[in-house]
Structures are given as C-alpha cells and as structure tokens.
Amino acid sequence: TMAELKNSKKAFGTAVNQYEHKSSSLGCTMMFSVIDGSGGSGAKLPVIYWLSGLTCTDRNFIEKAGAFKAAADHGVLIVCPDTSPRGVDIEGDSDSYDFGKGAGFYVNATESKWAENYKMYDYVTVELPAV
C-alpha cells in the first residue's frame, strides 16, 4: 500500500511527516507519523515503533515528546501509528474512552463484531512495516 504525505515539518534537522494510507488489515484509512532522523540524506536507518496508549492518535508522541533531536542525534526513524481504526463505526466503539476508538490495544480482536476491523497486531507488525 502506498502512503500519501499529508503534512511535513522540520525540527532539529529532522523531517516530521504525517502519512495516510488505505489499510487492508483494518479496512479503513489510517494515519501514521514519522520522525526521520536521517537529516534528509535518505539513509537507511533503524526504526523505532512508538505505540501510544489510551485516547491517543499518531500525533500525540510527535507533538508532546520532543524526540526530534534524539532521532537526529542517534540516526533513527520513529514511526507512530494511530492507536485504532478510524472511520469504522461499530456499535459501542465510542461508548467509553478505554475501549474502541483511540483505545490503543495492539491486538487482533477475536469477537466477530470487532474482528473484521480491529486487527491492530497485524497492522503494526506486518502491514505498517511494509508501507
């Protein structure tokens, strides 16, 4: 799946990019953000996946952690996926802050109501690295 660049900024010599792509694992459009510590060189770098928790999106770590300089100093990419499928409306997915949208459980759902779209383990371990 190809990702479309939606937003790009620079900080401490890093590119801070936000991407959107159609997720086959989750059956919806997903966002993820990347801090690129290569300084624009395009060098192949080690990747750190930051998995945010409850009520977060792909932007929380990017906007609050101040990891730009550390990414540049250590020459790493930091990839921050969203915490759950967005744009999928399943009964009960917005009833509580700690379950459904924004919950941040990186597992594959097993109950039939959730299983089609809540495959976050597959998303972060297989699909996202391939994007």
mmCIF file with all atom_site columns, C-alpha atoms in Angstrom:
data_model
loop_
_atom_site.group_PDB
_atom_site.id
_atom_site.type_symbol
_atom_site.label_atom_id
_atom_site.label_alt_id
_atom_site.label_comp_id
_atom_site.label_asym_id
_atom_site.label_entity_id
_atom_site.label_seq_id
_atom_site.pdbx_PDB_ins_code
_atom_site.Cartn_x
_atom_site.Cartn_y
_atom_site.Cartn_z
_atom_site.occupancy
_atom_site.B_iso_or_equiv
_atom_site.pdbx_formal_charge
_atom_site.auth_seq_id
_atom_site.auth_comp_id
_atom_site.auth_asym_id
_atom_site.auth_atom_id
_atom_site.pdbx_PDB_model_num
ATOM 1   C CA . THR A 1 1   ? 0.000   0.000   0.000  1.00 0.00 ? 1   THR A CA 1
ATOM 2   C CA . MET A 1 2   ? 1.327   3.418   -0.921 1.00 0.00 ? 2   MET A CA 1
ATOM 3   C CA . ALA A 1 3   ? 1.140   6.143   1.694  1.00 0.00 ? 3   ALA A CA 1
ATOM 4   C CA . GLU A 1 4   ? 0.290   9.732   0.826  1.00 0.00 ? 4   GLU A CA 1
ATOM 5   C CA . LEU A 1 5   ? 2.211   12.518  2.552  1.00 0.00 ? 5   LEU A CA 1
ATOM 6   C CA . LYS A 1 6   ? -0.359  14.742  4.295  1.00 0.00 ? 6   LYS A CA 1
ATOM 7   C CA . ASN A 1 7   ? 1.834   17.031  6.395  1.00 0.00 ? 7   ASN A CA 1
ATOM 8   C CA . SER A 1 8   ? 5.554   17.768  6.686  1.00 0.00 ? 8   SER A CA 1
ATOM 9   C CA . LYS A 1 9   ? 7.575   19.963  9.016  1.00 0.00 ? 9   LYS A CA 1
ATOM 10  C CA . LYS A 1 10  ? 11.205  20.241  10.070 1.00 0.00 ? 10  LYS A CA 1
ATOM 11  C CA . ALA A 1 11  ? 12.628  20.274  13.597 1.00 0.00 ? 11  ALA A CA 1
ATOM 12  C CA . PHE A 1 12  ? 16.246  19.897  14.759 1.00 0.00 ? 12  PHE A CA 1
ATOM 13  C CA . GLY A 1 13  ? 17.306  18.783  11.291 1.00 0.00 ? 13  GLY A CA 1
ATOM 14  C CA . THR A 1 14  ? 14.662  16.062  11.094 1.00 0.00 ? 14  THR A CA 1
ATOM 15  C CA . ALA A 1 15  ? 11.687  15.721  8.816  1.00 0.00 ? 15  ALA A CA 1
ATOM 16  C CA . VAL A 1 16  ? 8.454   15.206  10.732 1.00 0.00 ? 16  VAL A CA 1
ATOM 17  C CA . ASN A 1 17  ? 5.973   13.683  8.300  1.00 0.00 ? 17  ASN A CA 1
ATOM 18  C CA . GLN A 1 18  ? 2.386   12.524  8.580  1.00 0.00 ? 18  GLN A CA 1
ATOM 19  C CA . TYR A 1 19  ? 1.057   9.980   6.098  1.00 0.00 ? 19  TYR A CA 1
ATOM 20  C CA . GLU A 1 20  ? -2.311  8.496   5.179  1.00 0.00 ? 20  GLU A CA 1
ATOM 21  C CA . HIS A 1 21  ? -2.955  5.141   3.560  1.00 0.00 ? 21  HIS A CA 1
ATOM 22  C CA . LYS A 1 22  ? -5.695  2.605   2.993  1.00 0.00 ? 22  LYS A CA 1
ATOM 23  C CA . SER A 1 23  ? -5.205  -0.259  5.422  1.00 0.00 ? 23  SER A CA 1
ATOM 24  C CA . SER A 1 24  ? -6.117  -3.719  4.190  1.00 0.00 ? 24  SER A CA 1
ATOM 25  C CA . SER A 1 25  ? -5.715  -5.139  7.715  1.00 0.00 ? 25  SER A CA 1
ATOM 26  C CA . LEU A 1 26  ? -8.180  -2.702  9.242  1.00 0.00 ? 26  LEU A CA 1
ATOM 27  C CA . GLY A 1 27  ? -10.483 -1.942  6.308  1.00 0.00 ? 27  GLY A CA 1
ATOM 28  C CA . CYS A 1 28  ? -10.167 1.827   6.666  1.00 0.00 ? 28  CYS A CA 1
ATOM 29  C CA . THR A 1 29  ? -7.911  4.794   6.031  1.00 0.00 ? 29  THR A CA 1
ATOM 30  C CA . MET A 1 30  ? -5.161  5.136   8.639  1.00 0.00 ? 30  MET A CA 1
ATOM 31  C CA . MET A 1 31  ? -2.727  7.870   9.576  1.00 0.00 ? 31  MET A CA 1
ATOM 32  C CA . PHE A 1 32  ? 0.806   7.428   10.855 1.00 0.00 ? 32  PHE A CA 1
ATOM 33  C CA . SER A 1 33  ? 3.595   9.867   11.600 1.00 0.00 ? 33  SER A CA 1
ATOM 34  C CA . VAL A 1 34  ? 7.357   9.523   11.173 1.00 0.00 ? 34  VAL A CA 1
ATOM 35  C CA . ILE A 1 35  ? 10.295  11.407  12.639 1.00 0.00 ? 35  ILE A CA 1
ATOM 36  C CA . ASP A 1 36  ? 13.116  10.929  10.126 1.00 0.00 ? 36  ASP A CA 1
ATOM 37  C CA . GLY A 1 37  ? 16.471  11.324  11.835 1.00 0.00 ? 37  GLY A CA 1
ATOM 38  C CA . SER A 1 38  ? 18.467  10.991  8.599  1.00 0.00 ? 38  SER A CA 1
ATOM 39  C CA . GLY A 1 39  ? 18.774  14.751  8.169  1.00 0.00 ? 39  GLY A CA 1
ATOM 40  C CA . GLY A 1 40  ? 17.377  14.429  4.666  1.00 0.00 ? 40  GLY A CA 1
ATOM 41  C CA . SER A 1 41  ? 20.111  12.052  3.493  1.00 0.00 ? 41  SER A CA 1
ATOM 42  C CA . GLY A 1 42  ? 17.658  9.265   2.722  1.00 0.00 ? 42  GLY A CA 1
ATOM 43  C CA . ALA A 1 43  ? 19.969  6.845   4.539  1.00 0.00 ? 43  ALA A CA 1
ATOM 44  C CA . LYS A 1 44  ? 18.538  3.523   5.666  1.00 0.00 ? 44  LYS A CA 1
ATOM 45  C CA . LEU A 1 45  ? 18.060  3.839   9.433  1.00 0.00 ? 45  LEU A CA 1
ATOM 46  C CA . PRO A 1 46  ? 16.990  1.649   12.332 1.00 0.00 ? 46  PRO A CA 1
ATOM 47  C CA . VAL A 1 47  ? 13.264  2.012   13.080 1.00 0.00 ? 47  VAL A CA 1
ATOM 48  C CA . ILE A 1 48  ? 11.593  2.510   16.436 1.00 0.00 ? 48  ILE A CA 1
ATOM 49  C CA . TYR A 1 49  ? 7.825   1.957   16.543 1.00 0.00 ? 49  TYR A CA 1
ATOM 50  C CA . TRP A 1 50  ? 6.186   4.113   19.214 1.00 0.00 ? 50  TRP A CA 1
ATOM 51  C CA . LEU A 1 51  ? 2.832   2.630   20.215 1.00 0.00 ? 51  LEU A CA 1
ATOM 52  C CA . SER A 1 52  ? 0.816   5.291   22.021 1.00 0.00 ? 52  SER A CA 1
ATOM 53  C CA . GLY A 1 53  ? -1.842  4.412   24.552 1.00 0.00 ? 53  GLY A CA 1
ATOM 54  C CA . LEU A 1 54  ? -5.333  5.405   25.592 1.00 0.00 ? 54  LEU A CA 1
ATOM 55  C CA . THR A 1 55  ? -7.065  8.301   23.820 1.00 0.00 ? 55  THR A CA 1
ATOM 56  C CA . CYS A 1 56  ? -4.043  8.999   21.599 1.00 0.00 ? 56  CYS A CA 1
ATOM 57  C CA . THR A 1 57  ? -3.563  9.342   17.861 1.00 0.00 ? 57  THR A CA 1
ATOM 58  C CA . ASP A 1 58  ? -0.468  9.164   15.682 1.00 0.00 ? 58  ASP A CA 1
ATOM 59  C CA . ARG A 1 59  ? 0.286   12.787  16.665 1.00 0.00 ? 59  ARG A CA 1
ATOM 60  C CA . ASN A 1 60  ? 0.496   12.630  20.471 1.00 0.00 ? 60  ASN A CA 1
ATOM 61  C CA . PHE A 1 61  ? 4.093   11.427  20.724 1.00 0.00 ? 61  PHE A CA 1
ATOM 62  C CA . ILE A 1 62  ? 5.116   13.599  17.775 1.00 0.00 ? 62  ILE A CA 1
ATOM 63  C CA . GLU A 1 63  ? 3.704   16.769  19.355 1.00 0.00 ? 63  GLU A CA 1
ATOM 64  C CA . LYS A 1 64  ? 4.490   16.173  23.028 1.00 0.00 ? 64  LYS A CA 1
ATOM 65  C CA . ALA A 1 65  ? 7.656   14.074  23.390 1.00 0.00 ? 65  ALA A CA 1
ATOM 66  C CA . GLY A 1 66  ? 10.224  16.382  21.809 1.00 0.00 ? 66  GLY A CA 1
ATOM 67  C CA . ALA A 1 67  ? 12.050  13.399  20.276 1.00 0.00 ? 67  ALA A CA 1
ATOM 68  C CA . PHE A 1 68  ? 13.234  15.237  17.159 1.00 0.00 ? 68  PHE A CA 1
ATOM 69  C CA . LYS A 1 69  ? 16.746  15.995  18.398 1.00 0.00 ? 69  LYS A CA 1
ATOM 70  C CA . ALA A 1 70  ? 17.191  12.490  19.820 1.00 0.00 ? 70  ALA A CA 1
ATOM 71  C CA . ALA A 1 71  ? 16.149  10.974  16.483 1.00 0.00 ? 71  ALA A CA 1
ATOM 72  C CA . ALA A 1 72  ? 18.697  13.156  14.682 1.00 0.00 ? 72  ALA A CA 1
ATOM 73  C CA . ASP A 1 73  ? 21.458  12.543  17.260 1.00 0.00 ? 73  ASP A CA 1
ATOM 74  C CA . HIS A 1 74  ? 21.000  8.773   17.119 1.00 0.00 ? 74  HIS A CA 1
ATOM 75  C CA . GLY A 1 75  ? 20.093  8.442   13.419 1.00 0.00 ? 75  GLY A CA 1
ATOM 76  C CA . VAL A 1 76  ? 16.775  6.627   13.791 1.00 0.00 ? 76  VAL A CA 1
ATOM 77  C CA . LEU A 1 77  ? 13.307  6.701   12.310 1.00 0.00 ? 77  LEU A CA 1
ATOM 78  C CA . ILE A 1 78  ? 10.467  6.870   14.828 1.00 0.00 ? 78  ILE A CA 1
ATOM 79  C CA . VAL A 1 79  ? 7.180   5.578   13.406 1.00 0.00 ? 79  VAL A CA 1
ATOM 80  C CA . CYS A 1 80  ? 3.986   6.412   15.295 1.00 0.00 ? 80  CYS A CA 1
ATOM 81  C CA . PRO A 1 81  ? 0.819   4.654   14.109 1.00 0.00 ? 81  PRO A CA 1
ATOM 82  C CA . ASP A 1 82  ? -2.657  5.685   15.158 1.00 0.00 ? 82  ASP A CA 1
ATOM 83  C CA . THR A 1 83  ? -3.962  3.693   18.108 1.00 0.00 ? 83  THR A CA 1
ATOM 84  C CA . SER A 1 84  ? -7.057  2.193   16.493 1.00 0.00 ? 84  SER A CA 1
ATOM 85  C CA . PRO A 1 85  ? -9.080  2.070   13.279 1.00 0.00 ? 85  PRO A CA 1
ATOM 86  C CA . ARG A 1 86  ? -10.727 5.392   12.406 1.00 0.00 ? 86  ARG A CA 1
ATOM 87  C CA . GLY A 1 87  ? -13.732 5.853   10.148 1.00 0.00 ? 87  GLY A CA 1
ATOM 88  C CA . VAL A 1 88  ? -15.109 2.463   11.148 1.00 0.00 ? 88  VAL A CA 1
ATOM 89  C CA . ASP A 1 89  ? -18.392 2.677   13.015 1.00 0.00 ? 89  ASP A CA 1
ATOM 90  C CA . ILE A 1 90  ? -19.093 -0.364  15.154 1.00 0.00 ? 90  ILE A CA 1
ATOM 91  C CA . GLU A 1 91  ? -21.799 -0.265  17.801 1.00 0.00 ? 91  GLU A CA 1
ATOM 92  C CA . GLY A 1 92  ? -20.114 0.522   21.124 1.00 0.00 ? 92  GLY A CA 1
ATOM 93  C CA . ASP A 1 93  ? -16.783 1.717   19.725 1.00 0.00 ? 93  ASP A CA 1
ATOM 94  C CA . SER A 1 94  ? -17.223 5.233   21.124 1.00 0.00 ? 94  SER A CA 1
ATOM 95  C CA . ASP A 1 95  ? -19.086 4.445   24.354 1.00 0.00 ? 95  ASP A CA 1
ATOM 96  C CA . SER A 1 96  ? -16.002 4.549   26.570 1.00 0.00 ? 96  SER A CA 1
ATOM 97  C CA . TYR A 1 97  ? -12.586 6.203   26.338 1.00 0.00 ? 97  TYR A CA 1
ATOM 98  C CA . ASP A 1 98  ? -10.821 2.941   27.162 1.00 0.00 ? 98  ASP A CA 1
ATOM 99  C CA . PHE A 1 99  ? -12.369 0.700   24.535 1.00 0.00 ? 99  PHE A CA 1
ATOM 100 C CA . GLY A 1 100 ? -12.849 1.010   20.766 1.00 0.00 ? 100 GLY A CA 1
ATOM 101 C CA . LYS A 1 101 ? -11.707 4.167   19.002 1.00 0.00 ? 101 LYS A CA 1
ATOM 102 C CA . GLY A 1 102 ? -8.499  5.531   20.455 1.00 0.00 ? 102 GLY A CA 1
ATOM 103 C CA . ALA A 1 103 ? -8.081  2.701   22.977 1.00 0.00 ? 103 ALA A CA 1
ATOM 104 C CA . GLY A 1 104 ? -4.559  1.666   21.979 1.00 0.00 ? 104 GLY A CA 1
ATOM 105 C CA . PHE A 1 105 ? -4.741  -2.115  22.285 1.00 0.00 ? 105 PHE A CA 1
ATOM 106 C CA . TYR A 1 106 ? -2.411  -3.535  19.659 1.00 0.00 ? 106 TYR A CA 1
ATOM 107 C CA . VAL A 1 107 ? -4.069  -6.950  19.436 1.00 0.00 ? 107 VAL A CA 1
ATOM 108 C CA . ASN A 1 108 ? -6.255  -8.744  16.908 1.00 0.00 ? 108 ASN A CA 1
ATOM 109 C CA . ALA A 1 109 ? -9.866  -8.859  18.058 1.00 0.00 ? 109 ALA A CA 1
ATOM 110 C CA . THR A 1 110 ? -11.425 -12.296 18.265 1.00 0.00 ? 110 THR A CA 1
ATOM 111 C CA . GLU A 1 111 ? -15.103 -11.411 18.787 1.00 0.00 ? 111 GLU A CA 1
ATOM 112 C CA . SER A 1 112 ? -16.917 -11.370 15.443 1.00 0.00 ? 112 SER A CA 1
ATOM 113 C CA . LYS A 1 113 ? -18.275 -7.824  15.841 1.00 0.00 ? 113 LYS A CA 1
ATOM 114 C CA . TRP A 1 114 ? -14.720 -6.426  16.113 1.00 0.00 ? 114 TRP A CA 1
ATOM 115 C CA . ALA A 1 115 ? -12.632 -8.998  14.242 1.00 0.00 ? 115 ALA A CA 1
ATOM 116 C CA . GLU A 1 116 ? -13.016 -7.537  10.749 1.00 0.00 ? 116 GLU A CA 1
ATOM 117 C CA . ASN A 1 117 ? -11.592 -4.109  11.589 1.00 0.00 ? 117 ASN A CA 1
ATOM 118 C CA . TYR A 1 118 ? -9.661  -4.436  14.841 1.00 0.00 ? 118 TYR A CA 1
ATOM 119 C CA . LYS A 1 119 ? -6.543  -6.277  13.683 1.00 0.00 ? 119 LYS A CA 1
ATOM 120 C CA . MET A 1 120 ? -4.049  -3.873  15.198 1.00 0.00 ? 120 MET A CA 1
ATOM 121 C CA . TYR A 1 121 ? -1.409  -6.539  15.857 1.00 0.00 ? 121 TYR A CA 1
ATOM 122 C CA . ASP A 1 122 ? -1.359  -7.469  12.161 1.00 0.00 ? 122 ASP A CA 1
ATOM 123 C CA . TYR A 1 123 ? -1.353  -3.785  11.255 1.00 0.00 ? 123 TYR A CA 1
ATOM 124 C CA . VAL A 1 124 ? 1.692   -2.801  13.339 1.00 0.00 ? 124 VAL A CA 1
ATOM 125 C CA . THR A 1 125 ? 3.719   -5.985  12.834 1.00 0.00 ? 125 THR A CA 1
ATOM 126 C CA . VAL A 1 126 ? 3.047   -6.802  9.175  1.00 0.00 ? 126 VAL A CA 1
ATOM 127 C CA . GLU A 1 127 ? 1.232   -4.117  7.210  1.00 0.00 ? 127 GLU A CA 1
ATOM 128 C CA . LEU A 1 128 ? 2.781   -0.897  8.527  1.00 0.00 ? 128 LEU A CA 1
ATOM 129 C CA . PRO A 1 129 ? 6.425   -2.036  8.192  1.00 0.00 ? 129 PRO A CA 1
ATOM 130 C CA . ALA A 1 130 ? 5.657   -2.939  4.558  1.00 0.00 ? 130 ALA A CA 1
ATOM 131 C CA . VAL A 1 131 ? 4.244   0.528   3.842  1.00 0.00 ? 131 VAL A CA 1
#
